[in-house]
Coordinates of C-alpha atoms in Angstrom, one line a residue:
Chain A
X1 CA 76.4 147.8 176.7
X2 CA 76.3 148.7 180.4
X3 CA 79.4 150.7 181.3
X4 CA 78.8 151.3 185.0
X5 CA 77.9 148.9 187.8
X6 CA 77.4 148.9 191.5
X7 CA 78.3 145.8 193.6
X8 CA 78.4 144.7 197.2
X9 CA 81.7 143.4 198.2
X10 CA 81.3 141.3 201.4
X11 CA 83.5 140.6 204.4
X12 CA 85.0 137.2 204.8
X13 CA 86.4 135.0 207.6
X14 CA 89.8 133.6 206.8
X15 CA 91.8 131.1 208.9
X16 CA 88.6 129.2 209.6
X17 CA 89.7 127.7 213.0
X18 CA 91.6 124.5 212.1
X19 CA 91.9 125.7 208.5
X20 CA 94.6 128.3 209.1
X21 CA 95.8 129.8 205.8
X22 CA 93.6 127.5 203.7
X23 CA 89.9 127.8 204.6
X24 CA 87.7 130.9 204.3
X25 CA 84.0 131.7 204.5
X26 CA 82.0 134.5 202.9
X27 CA 79.6 136.7 204.9
X28 CA 76.5 138.7 203.9
X29 CA 77.4 141.5 206.2
X30 CA 79.3 143.8 206.5
X31 CA 80.0 144.8 202.9
X32 CA 81.5 147.6 200.9
X33 CA 79.6 149.2 198.1
X34 CA 81.7 149.7 194.9
X35 CA 80.7 151.7 191.8
X36 CA 82.8 150.7 188.9
X37 CA 82.8 152.4 185.5
X38 CA 84.4 151.1 182.3
X39 CA 86.6 153.7 180.6
X40 CA 88.0 153.7 177.0
X41 CA 91.5 154.6 178.0
X42 CA 93.9 152.6 180.1
X43 CA 93.7 154.5 183.4
X44 CA 92.6 153.4 186.8
X45 CA 91.0 156.1 188.9
X46 CA 90.2 155.4 192.6
X47 CA 87.9 157.5 194.7
X48 CA 86.5 157.3 198.2
X49 CA 82.8 158.0 198.3
X50 CA 82.6 158.9 202.0
X51 CA 85.8 160.7 202.8
X52 CA 87.5 157.6 204.1
X53 CA 91.2 158.1 203.4
X54 CA 92.2 155.7 200.6
X55 CA 95.4 155.7 198.6
X56 CA 94.4 157.1 195.2
X57 CA 97.6 155.8 193.4
X58 CA 96.1 152.6 191.9
X59 CA 99.4 150.7 192.4
X60 CA 99.1 151.4 196.1
X61 CA 95.3 150.8 196.4
X62 CA 93.9 147.3 197.1
X63 CA 91.2 147.8 194.5
X64 CA 93.5 149.5 192.1
X65 CA 96.4 147.1 191.9
X66 CA 94.2 144.2 190.7
X67 CA 92.7 146.4 188.0
X68 CA 96.1 147.4 186.8
X69 CA 96.9 143.7 186.3
X70 CA 93.6 143.0 184.6
X71 CA 94.1 146.0 182.2
X72 CA 97.6 144.8 181.4
X73 CA 96.1 141.4 180.3
X74 CA 93.6 143.4 178.1
X75 CA 96.6 145.1 176.3
X76 CA 95.7 148.4 177.9
X77 CA 92.5 148.6 175.8
X78 CA 90.3 149.8 178.6
X79 CA 90.4 151.5 182.1
X80 CA 88.2 151.7 185.1
X81 CA 87.0 154.3 187.6
X82 CA 86.2 153.0 191.0
X83 CA 84.2 154.7 193.8
X84 CA 84.5 152.9 197.1
X85 CA 82.0 153.2 199.9
X86 CA 84.2 151.6 202.6
X87 CA 82.1 150.0 205.3
X88 CA 84.4 147.2 206.3
X89 CA 87.0 148.7 208.6
X90 CA 90.6 147.9 207.7
X91 CA 92.3 145.9 210.4
X92 CA 89.1 144.3 211.5
X93 CA 90.1 140.7 210.5
X94 CA 87.1 140.3 208.3
X95 CA 88.7 140.8 204.9
X96 CA 88.5 144.5 204.3
X97 CA 91.3 144.7 201.7
X98 CA 90.0 141.5 200.1
X99 CA 86.6 143.0 199.7
X100 CA 88.0 146.0 197.8
X101 CA 90.2 143.8 195.6
X102 CA 87.5 141.2 194.9
X103 CA 84.7 143.7 194.5
X104 CA 86.8 145.7 191.9
X105 CA 87.7 142.7 189.7
X106 CA 84.2 141.1 189.9
X107 CA 82.5 144.4 188.9
X108 CA 85.1 145.0 186.2
X109 CA 84.5 141.5 184.9
X110 CA 80.8 142.0 184.8
X111 CA 81.4 145.2 182.7
X112 CA 83.6 143.0 180.4
X113 CA 80.8 140.5 180.1
X114 CA 82.6 137.8 182.1
X115 CA 85.7 137.7 179.9
X116 CA 87.7 136.2 182.8
X117 CA 87.2 133.1 184.9
X118 CA 86.8 133.2 188.7
X119 CA 90.3 131.8 189.0
X120 CA 91.6 134.7 186.9
X121 CA 89.8 137.1 189.1
X122 CA 91.5 135.6 192.2
X123 CA 94.8 135.9 190.5
X124 CA 94.3 139.6 189.8
X125 CA 92.8 140.3 193.2
X126 CA 95.8 138.8 195.0
X127 CA 97.7 141.8 193.9
X128 CA 95.5 143.8 196.1
X129 CA 96.4 141.6 199.1
X130 CA 100.0 142.2 198.2
X131 CA 99.5 145.9 198.5
X132 CA 97.7 145.5 201.8
X133 CA 100.0 143.0 203.6
X134 CA 103.0 142.5 201.4
X135 CA 101.9 138.9 200.7
X136 CA 99.8 137.4 198.0
X137 CA 97.2 135.3 199.8
X138 CA 93.8 134.1 198.7
X139 CA 92.1 133.0 201.8
X140 CA 89.8 136.1 201.9
X141 CA 89.8 136.7 198.2
X142 CA 88.6 133.2 197.2
X143 CA 85.5 133.1 199.4
X144 CA 84.8 136.7 198.5
X145 CA 84.8 135.8 194.8
X146 CA 83.4 132.3 194.9
X147 CA 81.1 132.7 197.9
X148 CA 80.4 130.1 200.5
X149 CA 83.3 128.2 202.0
X150 CA 86.5 127.8 200.0
X151 CA 89.6 125.8 200.4
X152 CA 92.8 127.2 199.0
X153 CA 94.7 124.0 198.7
X154 CA 97.6 125.7 197.0
X155 CA 98.6 129.3 196.0
X156 CA 101.3 128.3 193.5
X157 CA 99.8 126.8 191.4
X158 CA 96.4 128.3 192.4
X159 CA 94.0 125.5 193.5
X160 CA 90.7 126.7 194.9
X161 CA 88.1 124.1 196.0
X162 CA 84.6 125.1 196.9
X163 CA 83.2 123.3 199.9
X164 CA 79.4 122.9 199.9
X165 CA 78.1 123.8 203.3
X166 CA 74.8 124.2 205.2
X167 CA 73.2 127.5 205.5
X168 CA 74.6 128.5 208.8
X169 CA 74.3 131.7 210.8
X170 CA 77.4 133.6 211.6
X171 CA 77.8 136.0 214.5
X172 CA 80.8 138.3 214.2
X173 CA 82.1 140.7 216.9
X174 CA 84.7 143.3 216.0
X175 CA 86.2 144.7 219.2
X176 CA 87.7 148.1 218.4
X177 CA 91.3 147.3 219.1
X178 CA 94.1 147.0 216.6
X179 CA 95.8 143.7 215.9
X180 CA 98.3 144.0 213.1
X181 CA 98.4 141.0 210.8
X182 CA 102.2 141.3 210.9
X183 CA 102.2 141.1 214.7
X184 CA 99.7 138.3 214.7
X185 CA 102.0 136.4 212.3
X186 CA 105.1 137.3 214.3
X187 CA 104.0 135.6 217.5
X188 CA 103.5 132.2 215.7
X189 CA 106.2 129.6 216.2
X190 CA 107.8 128.5 212.9
X191 CA 107.8 124.9 214.2
X192 CA 104.9 123.0 215.7
X193 CA 104.6 119.6 217.4
X194 CA 103.8 116.8 215.0
X195 CA 101.2 115.5 217.4
X196 CA 99.4 118.9 217.3
X197 CA 99.7 119.1 213.5
X198 CA 98.0 115.6 213.4
X199 CA 95.2 116.8 215.6
X200 CA 94.8 119.8 213.3
X201 CA 94.6 117.9 210.1
X202 CA 92.2 115.4 211.7
X203 CA 90.0 118.4 212.6
X204 CA 90.1 120.0 209.2
X205 CA 89.3 116.7 207.6
X206 CA 86.4 116.4 210.0
X207 CA 85.3 120.0 209.3
X208 CA 85.3 119.5 205.5
X209 CA 83.4 116.2 205.9
X210 CA 81.0 117.8 208.3
X211 CA 80.2 120.7 205.9
X212 CA 79.7 118.3 203.0
X213 CA 77.6 115.8 205.0
X214 CA 75.6 118.6 206.6
X215 CA 76.6 117.0 210.0
X216 CA 76.3 119.9 212.5
X217 CA 77.6 117.8 215.4
X218 CA 80.7 116.9 213.4
X219 CA 81.2 120.5 212.4
X220 CA 81.0 121.5 216.1
X221 CA 83.5 118.8 217.2
X222 CA 85.9 119.7 214.4
X223 CA 85.9 123.4 215.1
X224 CA 89.0 123.2 217.2
X225 CA 92.4 124.8 216.6
X226 CA 95.2 123.5 218.8
X227 CA 98.0 125.5 217.0
X228 CA 97.2 129.1 216.1
X229 CA 94.3 130.0 218.5
X230 CA 96.1 129.3 221.8
X231 CA 98.8 131.8 220.7
X232 CA 96.9 134.5 218.9
X233 CA 93.9 134.6 221.2
X234 CA 95.9 136.3 223.9
X235 CA 96.0 139.4 221.7
X236 CA 92.2 139.6 221.9
X237 CA 90.7 140.7 225.2
X238 CA 87.7 138.6 226.2
X239 CA 88.3 135.8 223.6
X240 CA 88.1 132.8 225.9
X241 CA 84.9 134.1 227.6
X242 CA 83.3 134.9 224.2
X243 CA 84.1 131.4 222.9
X244 CA 83.0 129.5 226.1
X245 CA 79.8 131.4 226.5
X246 CA 78.9 131.3 222.8
X247 CA 79.2 127.5 222.9
X248 CA 77.2 127.3 226.1
X249 CA 74.5 129.4 224.3
X250 CA 74.3 126.8 221.6
X251 CA 76.8 128.0 218.9
X252 CA 78.5 125.1 217.0
X253 CA 81.9 126.8 217.6
X254 CA 84.1 129.4 216.0
X255 CA 87.3 131.3 216.7
X256 CA 89.4 134.2 215.5
X257 CA 88.4 135.7 212.2
X258 CA 91.5 136.1 210.0
X259 CA 94.3 137.4 212.3
X260 CA 91.8 139.1 214.6
X261 CA 90.6 141.0 216.5
X262 CA 87.2 139.9 215.2
X263 CA 85.7 136.7 216.6
X264 CA 83.1 134.7 214.7
X265 CA 80.7 131.9 215.8
X266 CA 78.6 129.6 213.7
X267 CA 75.1 128.7 214.7
X268 CA 72.3 126.6 213.2
X269 CA 69.5 128.9 214.4
X270 CA 69.0 132.6 214.0
X271 CA 67.9 132.8 217.6
X272 CA 71.2 131.3 218.8
X273 CA 73.2 133.6 216.6
X274 CA 71.3 136.6 218.1
X275 CA 71.8 135.3 221.7
X276 CA 75.5 135.0 220.8
X277 CA 75.6 138.6 219.6
X278 CA 73.9 139.7 222.8
X279 CA 76.4 138.0 225.1
X280 CA 79.3 139.3 223.0
X281 CA 78.0 142.8 223.5
X282 CA 77.6 142.2 227.2
X283 CA 81.1 140.9 227.5
X284 CA 82.7 143.9 225.7
X285 CA 80.4 146.4 227.5
X286 CA 81.8 144.9 230.8
X287 CA 85.4 145.0 229.5
X288 CA 84.7 148.6 228.4
X289 CA 85.7 148.0 224.7
X290 CA 83.7 149.5 221.9
X291 CA 82.6 146.9 219.3
X292 CA 80.5 146.2 216.3
X293 CA 78.5 143.0 216.2
X294 CA 76.9 141.4 213.1
X295 CA 74.4 138.6 212.9
X296 CA 74.6 137.3 209.4
X297 CA 74.7 134.1 207.3
X298 CA 77.1 132.3 205.1
X299 CA 76.9 134.1 201.7
X300 CA 76.9 131.5 199.0
X301 CA 77.2 134.1 196.2
X302 CA 80.2 136.3 197.1
X303 CA 80.4 139.7 195.4
X304 CA 77.1 140.5 193.9
X305 CA 75.2 143.3 192.2
X306 CA 74.0 145.9 194.7
X307 CA 70.2 145.7 194.9
X308 CA 69.8 149.5 194.4
X309 CA 71.5 149.2 191.0
X310 CA 70.7 152.0 188.6
X311 CA 72.8 151.3 185.6
X312 CA 73.7 154.1 183.3
X313 CA 73.7 153.1 179.7
X314 CA 76.5 153.9 177.4
Chain B
X1 CA 70.8 80.3 216.4
X2 CA 74.0 80.1 214.3
X3 CA 76.9 79.5 216.7
X4 CA 79.8 79.4 214.1
X5 CA 80.7 81.7 211.4
X6 CA 83.4 82.3 208.8
X7 CA 84.5 85.8 207.8
X8 CA 87.0 87.6 205.5
X9 CA 89.0 90.1 207.4
X10 CA 90.7 92.4 204.8
X11 CA 93.9 94.4 204.7
X12 CA 93.8 98.1 205.1
X13 CA 95.9 101.1 204.2
X14 CA 96.5 103.4 207.1
X15 CA 98.4 106.8 207.0
X16 CA 96.7 107.6 203.7
X17 CA 99.4 110.0 202.3
X18 CA 98.5 113.4 203.8
X19 CA 96.2 111.7 206.3
X20 CA 99.0 110.4 208.6
X21 CA 97.5 108.9 211.7
X22 CA 93.9 109.8 210.8
X23 CA 92.9 108.4 207.4
X24 CA 92.6 104.8 206.4
X25 CA 91.2 102.8 203.5
X26 CA 89.8 99.2 203.3
X27 CA 91.0 96.8 200.6
X28 CA 89.3 93.7 199.2
X29 CA 92.6 91.8 199.1
X30 CA 94.5 90.4 200.7
X31 CA 92.3 89.1 203.6
X32 CA 92.5 86.6 206.5
X33 CA 89.9 84.0 206.9
X34 CA 88.6 83.6 210.4
X35 CA 86.3 80.9 211.8
X36 CA 84.7 82.0 215.0
X37 CA 82.6 79.8 217.2
X38 CA 80.4 80.9 220.1
X39 CA 81.0 79.0 223.4
X40 CA 78.9 78.9 226.4
X41 CA 81.7 79.3 228.9
X42 CA 84.0 82.4 229.3
X43 CA 87.1 81.1 227.5
X44 CA 88.9 82.5 224.4
X45 CA 90.6 79.8 222.4
X46 CA 93.0 80.8 219.5
X47 CA 94.2 78.5 216.9
X48 CA 96.2 78.9 213.7
X49 CA 94.7 77.0 210.8
X50 CA 97.8 76.8 208.7
X51 CA 100.6 76.3 211.1
X52 CA 101.4 80.1 211.2
X53 CA 103.0 80.6 214.6
X54 CA 100.4 82.7 216.5
X55 CA 100.4 83.4 220.3
X56 CA 97.7 81.2 221.7
X57 CA 97.4 83.1 225.0
X58 CA 94.4 85.3 224.2
X59 CA 95.8 88.3 226.1
X60 CA 98.8 88.2 223.8
X61 CA 97.0 87.6 220.6
X62 CA 95.6 90.4 218.4
X63 CA 92.4 88.6 217.9
X64 CA 92.2 87.3 221.4
X65 CA 92.7 90.5 223.4
X66 CA 89.6 92.2 221.8
X67 CA 87.5 89.2 222.5
X68 CA 88.6 89.2 226.2
X69 CA 87.3 92.8 226.4
X70 CA 84.1 91.9 224.7
X71 CA 83.4 88.9 226.9
X72 CA 84.1 91.1 230.0
X73 CA 81.3 93.5 228.9
X74 CA 79.1 90.5 228.5
X75 CA 79.7 89.6 232.2
X76 CA 81.6 86.5 231.1
X77 CA 78.4 84.8 229.9
X78 CA 80.0 83.5 226.7
X79 CA 83.4 82.7 225.1
X80 CA 84.8 82.2 221.6
X81 CA 87.0 79.9 219.7
X82 CA 88.8 81.4 216.8
X83 CA 90.6 79.6 214.0
X84 CA 92.8 82.0 211.9
X85 CA 93.9 81.4 208.4
X86 CA 96.6 84.1 208.3
X87 CA 97.1 85.4 204.8
X88 CA 98.1 89.0 205.5
X89 CA 101.8 88.9 206.5
X90 CA 102.6 90.7 209.8
X91 CA 104.9 93.6 209.2
X92 CA 103.6 94.2 205.7
X93 CA 102.1 97.6 206.4
X94 CA 98.6 96.6 205.3
X95 CA 97.0 96.1 208.6
X96 CA 97.7 92.4 209.5
X97 CA 97.1 92.8 213.2
X98 CA 94.0 95.0 212.6
X99 CA 92.5 92.4 210.3
X100 CA 92.8 89.8 213.1
X101 CA 91.4 92.1 215.7
X102 CA 88.6 93.5 213.5
X103 CA 87.7 90.1 212.0
X104 CA 87.4 88.5 215.5
X105 CA 85.1 91.2 216.9
X106 CA 82.9 91.5 213.8
X107 CA 82.4 87.8 213.6
X108 CA 81.7 87.5 217.3
X109 CA 79.2 90.3 217.0
X110 CA 77.5 88.6 214.2
X111 CA 77.1 85.5 216.4
X112 CA 75.7 87.8 219.1
X113 CA 73.2 89.1 216.6
X114 CA 74.8 92.6 216.5
X115 CA 74.6 93.3 220.2
X116 CA 77.4 95.9 219.8
X117 CA 77.7 99.0 217.6
X118 CA 80.6 99.4 215.2
X119 CA 82.1 102.0 217.5
X120 CA 82.0 99.4 220.3
X121 CA 83.8 97.0 218.0
X122 CA 86.5 99.5 217.2
X123 CA 86.9 100.1 220.9
X124 CA 87.4 96.3 221.5
X125 CA 89.6 95.8 218.5
X126 CA 92.0 98.5 219.6
X127 CA 93.1 96.2 222.4
X128 CA 94.5 94.0 219.6
X129 CA 96.5 96.8 218.2
X130 CA 97.8 97.4 221.7
X131 CA 99.0 93.8 221.8
X132 CA 100.7 94.2 218.4
X133 CA 102.3 97.6 218.8
X134 CA 101.9 98.7 222.3
X135 CA 99.6 101.6 221.2
X136 CA 95.9 101.7 220.9
X137 CA 95.3 103.1 217.4
X138 CA 92.3 102.8 215.1
X139 CA 93.6 103.9 211.7
X140 CA 93.6 100.3 210.4
X141 CA 90.8 99.0 212.7
X142 CA 88.3 101.6 211.7
X143 CA 88.4 101.1 207.9
X144 CA 88.5 97.3 208.5
X145 CA 85.3 97.4 210.5
X146 CA 83.4 100.3 208.6
X147 CA 84.8 99.6 205.1
X148 CA 85.6 102.3 202.6
X149 CA 87.6 105.3 203.7
X150 CA 87.5 106.4 207.4
X151 CA 88.7 109.4 209.2
X152 CA 89.7 108.9 212.9
X153 CA 89.3 112.5 214.0
X154 CA 90.0 111.6 217.5
X155 CA 90.9 108.4 219.5
X156 CA 90.0 109.8 223.0
X157 CA 87.1 110.3 222.7
X158 CA 86.7 108.0 219.7
X159 CA 85.4 109.9 216.7
X160 CA 85.2 108.0 213.5
X161 CA 83.8 109.6 210.3
X162 CA 83.1 107.6 207.2
X163 CA 84.2 109.5 204.0
X164 CA 82.2 108.5 200.9
X165 CA 84.6 107.8 198.1
X166 CA 84.5 106.7 194.4
X167 CA 85.0 103.1 193.5
X168 CA 88.8 103.3 192.9
X169 CA 91.3 100.6 192.1
X170 CA 94.2 100.1 194.5
X171 CA 97.5 98.5 193.5
X172 CA 99.6 97.4 196.5
X173 CA 103.1 96.1 196.4
X174 CA 104.7 94.5 199.4
X175 CA 108.4 94.2 199.0
X176 CA 109.7 91.5 201.2
X177 CA 111.8 93.5 203.6
X178 CA 111.1 94.3 207.2
X179 CA 110.3 97.8 208.4
X180 CA 109.4 97.8 212.1
X181 CA 106.6 100.2 213.0
X182 CA 108.6 101.3 216.0
X183 CA 111.6 102.2 213.7
X184 CA 109.4 104.0 211.3
X185 CA 108.0 106.0 214.1
X186 CA 111.4 106.6 215.6
X187 CA 112.8 108.4 212.6
X188 CA 110.0 111.0 212.5
X189 CA 110.8 114.4 214.0
X190 CA 108.7 115.5 216.9
X191 CA 108.5 119.0 215.5
X192 CA 107.5 120.0 211.9
X193 CA 107.6 123.3 210.1
X194 CA 104.3 125.2 210.4
X195 CA 104.5 125.9 206.7
X196 CA 104.7 122.2 206.0
X197 CA 101.9 121.4 208.4
X198 CA 99.7 124.0 206.6
X199 CA 100.4 122.3 203.2
X200 CA 99.5 119.0 204.8
X201 CA 96.2 120.2 206.1
X202 CA 95.4 121.9 202.8
X203 CA 96.0 118.6 201.2
X204 CA 93.9 116.5 203.5
X205 CA 91.1 119.0 203.2
X206 CA 91.5 118.7 199.4
X207 CA 91.6 114.9 199.6
X208 CA 88.4 114.6 201.7
X209 CA 86.6 117.1 199.4
X210 CA 87.9 115.2 196.3
X211 CA 86.6 111.9 197.6
X212 CA 83.3 113.3 198.5
X213 CA 82.9 115.3 195.3
X214 CA 84.1 112.4 193.2
X215 CA 86.7 114.8 191.7
X216 CA 89.6 112.5 190.6
X217 CA 91.9 115.4 189.6
X218 CA 91.5 116.9 193.0
X219 CA 92.2 113.6 194.6
X220 CA 95.3 113.3 192.5
X221 CA 96.5 116.8 193.3
X222 CA 95.9 116.3 197.1
X223 CA 97.7 113.0 197.3
X224 CA 100.9 114.7 198.5
X225 CA 102.6 114.2 201.9
X226 CA 105.3 116.7 202.6
X227 CA 106.0 115.6 206.2
X228 CA 106.1 111.8 206.7
X229 CA 106.9 110.4 203.3
X230 CA 110.1 112.3 202.7
X231 CA 111.5 110.7 205.9
X232 CA 110.0 107.3 205.8
X233 CA 110.4 106.5 202.1
X234 CA 114.1 106.2 202.5
X235 CA 113.5 102.9 204.4
X236 CA 111.8 101.5 201.3
X237 CA 114.0 100.5 198.4
X238 CA 112.6 101.7 195.1
X239 CA 109.9 103.9 196.6
X240 CA 110.6 107.0 194.5
X241 CA 110.8 105.1 191.3
X242 CA 107.6 103.2 192.0
X243 CA 105.8 106.4 192.8
X244 CA 107.0 108.4 189.8
X245 CA 106.4 105.6 187.3
X246 CA 103.0 104.8 188.7
X247 CA 101.9 108.4 188.2
X248 CA 103.4 108.4 184.7
X249 CA 101.4 105.3 184.0
X250 CA 98.2 107.1 185.0
X251 CA 97.7 106.4 188.7
X252 CA 96.1 109.2 190.7
X253 CA 98.8 109.0 193.3
X254 CA 99.6 107.0 196.4
X255 CA 102.3 106.5 198.9
X256 CA 103.5 104.4 201.8
X257 CA 100.9 102.0 203.2
X258 CA 100.8 102.3 207.0
X259 CA 104.4 102.5 208.1
X260 CA 105.6 100.5 205.1
X261 CA 107.2 98.7 203.5
X262 CA 104.1 98.2 201.3
X263 CA 103.3 101.0 198.8
X264 CA 99.9 101.6 197.4
X265 CA 98.6 103.5 194.3
X266 CA 95.0 104.6 193.5
X267 CA 93.8 104.4 189.9
X268 CA 90.5 105.1 188.2
X269 CA 90.7 102.2 185.7
X270 CA 91.5 98.6 186.2
X271 CA 93.9 98.6 183.3
X272 CA 95.9 101.4 184.9
X273 CA 96.0 99.5 188.2
X274 CA 97.3 96.4 186.4
X275 CA 99.9 98.4 184.5
X276 CA 101.0 99.8 187.9
X277 CA 101.3 96.3 189.3
X278 CA 103.4 95.3 186.3
X279 CA 105.8 98.2 186.6
X280 CA 106.1 97.6 190.4
X281 CA 107.0 94.0 189.7
X282 CA 109.6 95.0 187.1
X283 CA 111.2 97.5 189.5
X284 CA 111.5 94.9 192.3
X285 CA 112.7 92.2 189.9
X286 CA 115.5 94.6 188.8
X287 CA 116.3 95.6 192.5
X288 CA 116.2 91.9 193.3
X289 CA 113.7 92.0 196.0
X290 CA 110.9 89.4 196.4
X291 CA 107.5 91.0 196.5
X292 CA 103.7 90.4 196.5
X293 CA 101.6 92.6 194.3
X294 CA 97.8 93.0 194.6
X295 CA 95.4 94.7 192.2
X296 CA 92.2 95.3 194.2
X297 CA 89.6 97.9 194.9
X298 CA 88.4 100.0 197.8
X299 CA 86.3 97.6 199.9
X300 CA 83.2 99.6 201.0
X301 CA 82.0 96.8 203.3
X302 CA 84.9 95.9 205.6
X303 CA 84.9 92.5 207.3
X304 CA 82.3 90.4 205.7
X305 CA 80.9 86.8 205.6
X306 CA 83.2 84.5 203.7
X307 CA 81.4 83.5 200.5
X308 CA 82.1 79.8 201.2
X309 CA 80.2 80.0 204.5
X310 CA 78.7 76.7 205.6
X311 CA 77.2 77.6 209.0
X312 CA 76.7 74.8 211.6
X313 CA 73.4 75.2 213.4
X314 CA 73.3 75.0 217.2

């Protein structure tokens, strides 16, 4: 039996435009690398591979807390050691904490020969999100574990729906400023106009239909958020310009990734996605903000074995 | 060239539970019968076949106003005479005015050898809705013309999306009380809680995915309206009991049809749909309200030639 495994835990885009709080998408890049080892005693050990300062108390670590829950359900018969190569910057808005949580439970489950269902894994991983933000939410966890595009119709009870989608390119820019999730949530109004809500649910219905029909024009028309984006985008320098120019360059559309500050854009062609990255870089160069830019695709697999896997046998 | 035609213009369910203002569904029954004749002068004549009092001024008639618009776009080169056998009671909440408007333009377009697109026809027919309710809306018109389940993502510009759906049974009960659309709209709050709106757009996304995946459980779970139904259902005697007992009897779910007072329920099996009709009848018998009940199916065709067609040739 393999007792050690190395996985790639990818970034994710939550709050997919009109799908605030319910729709998420899995990326190929960036991703964390996580090495997870099965132990025969009920301890959870967390270690940072590259000196990145991570809490080592498992209860306070986004990868640790989910494993604590998993081990509880296994009657404390096993434990895990986790070494994290953290590449997704916390606070980027592309699911850094979810990657750690999802990567840990998927890897652990592989070592347990898939004892748990994906839904179980989401349930465990949400304890990691609770550590990170104080709230159990699944809109990064679910796409990270299921891959592709996921709808979290409900958290209690958990209801995850995979949405088949075309093989689109995703350009992500992470301007190096801090937007705290709590702040981004704070500025939202608790009430919204019914007429705006109607527009929003018309758009999410159109977006889901567009993904499932492979109708790129419909996807583009539906990628409109009349409620959250107008408020939150003011926290992100350059947002309007990035969006407008990306669409002019041929992107289908996009918006804020998670609660920001990252911005993502969907494109049909790689060349468009690259042109979008180029103009994002130009905009932030001009503004004078450091940034990371990724040209990647929708990742239909979610957390996966790292290709450089060299398993140690028990 | 055929210059006279007879069509069935079916009832429709708008405001499909979580799809308030954007999702509609076409029924097989009830339906109006409309006889439409092509004239060689630019006049619109409206006639009631069965003594039902209809406005005969075409500008004030829901079938007439759309034809006036169509004839305008044809440079007043033709006209139409319409005889309406009105079977869908106005004010029932199952798209009576939309049936007249849609039936008229579809029949006229057949006589014009499909000169116009379905989208054009929706555009014309909305003038009929304006006559009926003062507002151009397409959530009954679109399913009546396209058939099946339609999403009206946007009215301006018009964006209609057909949603493939399984061949479900629909039970409709029309308790014989009057709920005016204007009143039903009046009692809605202009603002809604963001958390309710999120639930609603999670549900409509689940409903669209459920229809397109043929996932009946998901359809059932998503048939939940946390915004409109709690307010409007108080105008409909027996609503809560009808809904609860229908689901206990095996219906997937349902809700208010349009702005009421009709209630509809979706079922997989005919026997369930019939049991639902039975319990609806029992409830309204006990309440002491007269009612009409229909057991029908989703109509994937929309307005269609009446099977008893005996065309007169020119």
